GROMACS .gro file of C-alpha atoms in nm:
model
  149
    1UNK     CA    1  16.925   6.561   8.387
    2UNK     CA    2  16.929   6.873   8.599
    3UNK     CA    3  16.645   6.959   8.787
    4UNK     CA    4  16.600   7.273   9.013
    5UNK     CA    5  16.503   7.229   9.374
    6UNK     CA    6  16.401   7.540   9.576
    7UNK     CA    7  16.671   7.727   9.367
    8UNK     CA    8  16.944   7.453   9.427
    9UNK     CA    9  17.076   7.279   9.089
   10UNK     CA   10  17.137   6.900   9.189
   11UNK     CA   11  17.259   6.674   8.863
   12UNK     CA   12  17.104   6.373   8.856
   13UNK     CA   13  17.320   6.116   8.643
   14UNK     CA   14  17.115   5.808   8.623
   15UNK     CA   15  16.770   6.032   8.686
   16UNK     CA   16  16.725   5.822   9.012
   17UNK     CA   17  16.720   5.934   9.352
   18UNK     CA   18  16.517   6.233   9.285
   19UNK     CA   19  16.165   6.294   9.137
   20UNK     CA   20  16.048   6.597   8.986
   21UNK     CA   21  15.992   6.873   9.276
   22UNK     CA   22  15.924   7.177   9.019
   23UNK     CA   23  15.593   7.010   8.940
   24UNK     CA   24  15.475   6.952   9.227
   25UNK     CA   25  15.564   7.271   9.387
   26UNK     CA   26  15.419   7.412   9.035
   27UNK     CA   27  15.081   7.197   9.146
   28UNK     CA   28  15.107   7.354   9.480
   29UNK     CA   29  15.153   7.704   9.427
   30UNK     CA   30  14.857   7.696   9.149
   31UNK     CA   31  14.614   7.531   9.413
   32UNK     CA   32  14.739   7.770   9.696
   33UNK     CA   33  14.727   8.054   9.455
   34UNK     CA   34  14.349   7.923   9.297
   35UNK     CA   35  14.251   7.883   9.682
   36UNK     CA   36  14.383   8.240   9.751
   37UNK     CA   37  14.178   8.397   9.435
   38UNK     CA   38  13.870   8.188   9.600
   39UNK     CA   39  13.903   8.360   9.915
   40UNK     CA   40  13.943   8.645   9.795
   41UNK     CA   41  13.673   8.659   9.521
   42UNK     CA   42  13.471   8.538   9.846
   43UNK     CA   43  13.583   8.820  10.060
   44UNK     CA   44  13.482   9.107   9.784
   45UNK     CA   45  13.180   8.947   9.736
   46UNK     CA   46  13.095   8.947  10.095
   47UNK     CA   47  13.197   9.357  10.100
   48UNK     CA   48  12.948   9.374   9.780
   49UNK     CA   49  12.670   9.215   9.959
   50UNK     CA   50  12.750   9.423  10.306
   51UNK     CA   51  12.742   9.758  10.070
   52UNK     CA   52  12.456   9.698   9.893
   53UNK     CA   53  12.235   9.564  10.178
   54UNK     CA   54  12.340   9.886  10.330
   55UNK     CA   55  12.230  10.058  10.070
   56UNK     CA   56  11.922   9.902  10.034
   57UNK     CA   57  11.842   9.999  10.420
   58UNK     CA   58  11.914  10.356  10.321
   59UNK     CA   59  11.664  10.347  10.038
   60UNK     CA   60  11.432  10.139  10.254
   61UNK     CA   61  11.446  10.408  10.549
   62UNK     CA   62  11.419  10.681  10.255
   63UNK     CA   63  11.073  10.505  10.176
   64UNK     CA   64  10.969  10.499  10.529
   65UNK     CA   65  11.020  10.853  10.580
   66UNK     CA   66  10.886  10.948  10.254
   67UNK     CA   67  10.566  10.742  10.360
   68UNK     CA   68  10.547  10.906  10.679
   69UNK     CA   69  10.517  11.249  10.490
   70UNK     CA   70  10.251  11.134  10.230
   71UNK     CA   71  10.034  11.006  10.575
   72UNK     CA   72  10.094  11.351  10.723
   73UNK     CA   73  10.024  11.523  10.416
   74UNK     CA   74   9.736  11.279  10.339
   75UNK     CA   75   9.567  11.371  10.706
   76UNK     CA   76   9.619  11.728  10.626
   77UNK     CA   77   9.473  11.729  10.294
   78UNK     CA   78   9.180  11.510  10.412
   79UNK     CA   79   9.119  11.746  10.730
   80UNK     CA   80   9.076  12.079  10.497
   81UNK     CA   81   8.846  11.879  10.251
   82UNK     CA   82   8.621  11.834  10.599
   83UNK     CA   83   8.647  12.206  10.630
   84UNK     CA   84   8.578  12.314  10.311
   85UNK     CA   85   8.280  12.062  10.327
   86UNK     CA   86   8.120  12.242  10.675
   87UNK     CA   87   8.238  12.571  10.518
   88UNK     CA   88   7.995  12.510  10.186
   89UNK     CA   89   7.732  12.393  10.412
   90UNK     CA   90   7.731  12.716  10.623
   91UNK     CA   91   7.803  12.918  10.324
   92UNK     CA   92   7.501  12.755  10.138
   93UNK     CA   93   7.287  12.785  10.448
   94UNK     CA   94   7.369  13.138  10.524
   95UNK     CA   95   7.371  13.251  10.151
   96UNK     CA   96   7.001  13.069  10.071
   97UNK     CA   97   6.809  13.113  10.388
   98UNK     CA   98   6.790  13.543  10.312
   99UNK     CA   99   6.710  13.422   9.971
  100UNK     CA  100   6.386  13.187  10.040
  101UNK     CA  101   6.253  13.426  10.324
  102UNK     CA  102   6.283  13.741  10.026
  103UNK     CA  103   6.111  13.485   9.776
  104UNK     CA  104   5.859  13.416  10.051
  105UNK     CA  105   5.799  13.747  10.094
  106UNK     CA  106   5.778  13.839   9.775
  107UNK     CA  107   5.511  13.553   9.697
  108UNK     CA  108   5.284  13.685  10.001
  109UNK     CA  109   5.313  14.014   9.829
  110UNK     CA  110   5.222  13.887   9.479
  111UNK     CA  111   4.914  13.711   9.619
  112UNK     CA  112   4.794  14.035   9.845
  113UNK     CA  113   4.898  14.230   9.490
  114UNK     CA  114   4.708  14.012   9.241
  115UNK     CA  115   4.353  14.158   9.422
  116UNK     CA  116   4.430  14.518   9.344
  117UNK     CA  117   4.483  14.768   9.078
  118UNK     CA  118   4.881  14.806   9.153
  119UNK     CA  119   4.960  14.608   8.800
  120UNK     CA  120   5.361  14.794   8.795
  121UNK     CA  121   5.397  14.692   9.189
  122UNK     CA  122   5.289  14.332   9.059
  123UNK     CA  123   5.527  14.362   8.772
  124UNK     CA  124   5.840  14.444   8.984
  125UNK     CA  125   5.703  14.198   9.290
  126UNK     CA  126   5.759  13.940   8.993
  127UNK     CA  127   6.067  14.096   8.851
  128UNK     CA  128   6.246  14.060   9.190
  129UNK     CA  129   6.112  13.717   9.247
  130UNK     CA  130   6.250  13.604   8.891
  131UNK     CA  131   6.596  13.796   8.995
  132UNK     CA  132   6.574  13.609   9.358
  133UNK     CA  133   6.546  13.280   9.181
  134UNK     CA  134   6.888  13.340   8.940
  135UNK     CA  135   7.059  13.444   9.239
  136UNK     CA  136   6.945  13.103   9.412
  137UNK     CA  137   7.076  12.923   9.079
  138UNK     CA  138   7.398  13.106   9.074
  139UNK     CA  139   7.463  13.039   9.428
  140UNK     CA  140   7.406  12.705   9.414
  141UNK     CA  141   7.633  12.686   9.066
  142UNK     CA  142   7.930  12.874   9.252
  143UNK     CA  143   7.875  12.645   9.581
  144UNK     CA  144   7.896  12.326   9.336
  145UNK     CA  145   8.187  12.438   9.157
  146UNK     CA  146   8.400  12.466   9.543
  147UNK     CA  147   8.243  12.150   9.662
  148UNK     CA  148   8.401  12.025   9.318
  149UNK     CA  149   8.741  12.183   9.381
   0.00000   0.00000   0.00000
């Protein structure tokens, strides 16, 4: 029987005095080389996990910023709704208060009117008190439609 032994034929004529050393060295090289793959399947995996928890900070710090903007942007937008509110409440203030002094005017002069003979007088006192009030209702329209907005 000739067995090989770290490359060195021996001849074994009675197959005593030596034992099989290509199996276990076989045995050995598959554990060191399965313990190798192992390590080294452990090692990538360990680079996977340290890339993609990086990555996952990036995205995380992405959201953070992009969170940050949509607060800014969020105060911003809420601070012109607040002006836009004060600006319809002036406009509407300023646009109405001419309009209810003319229509209170106008209502003095119907009633001073309606005891005289001035019936075309009376008929445009009314005429501009009728266009007064559609102005009122148009203003009031337009300033709903921008508090809407």
């Amino acid at each position: 029987k000739t067995t090989d032994l770290l490359g060195i034929r021996a001849n074994d004529g009675n197959g005593l005095g030596f034992f099989d050393v290509d199996r276990q060295v076989a045995a050995r090289r598959a554990a060191w080389y399965s313990a190798a793959t192992i390590l080294q399947r452990a090692i990538a995996l360990e680079e996977e996990v340290k890339a993609r928890t990086r990555d996952l900070q990036k995205t995380l710090d992405e959201l953070n910023t992009a969170n940050q903007k949509l607060a800014a942007a969020s105060a911003v937008a809420e601070e012109a709704n607040r002006a836009k509110s004060r600006f319809v409440a002036a406009a509407s203030h300023d646009v109405r208060q001419p309009l209810n002094a003319a229509k209170l005017f106008l209502c003095s002069m119907n009633a001073s009117i309606l005891g005289s003979q001035h019936c075309a007088q009376l008929r445009d006192v009314q005429l501009i008190h009728t266009y007064c009030n559609v102005i009122t209702k148009h203003v009031a329209h337009k300033l709903t439609l921008i508090v809407v907005e």
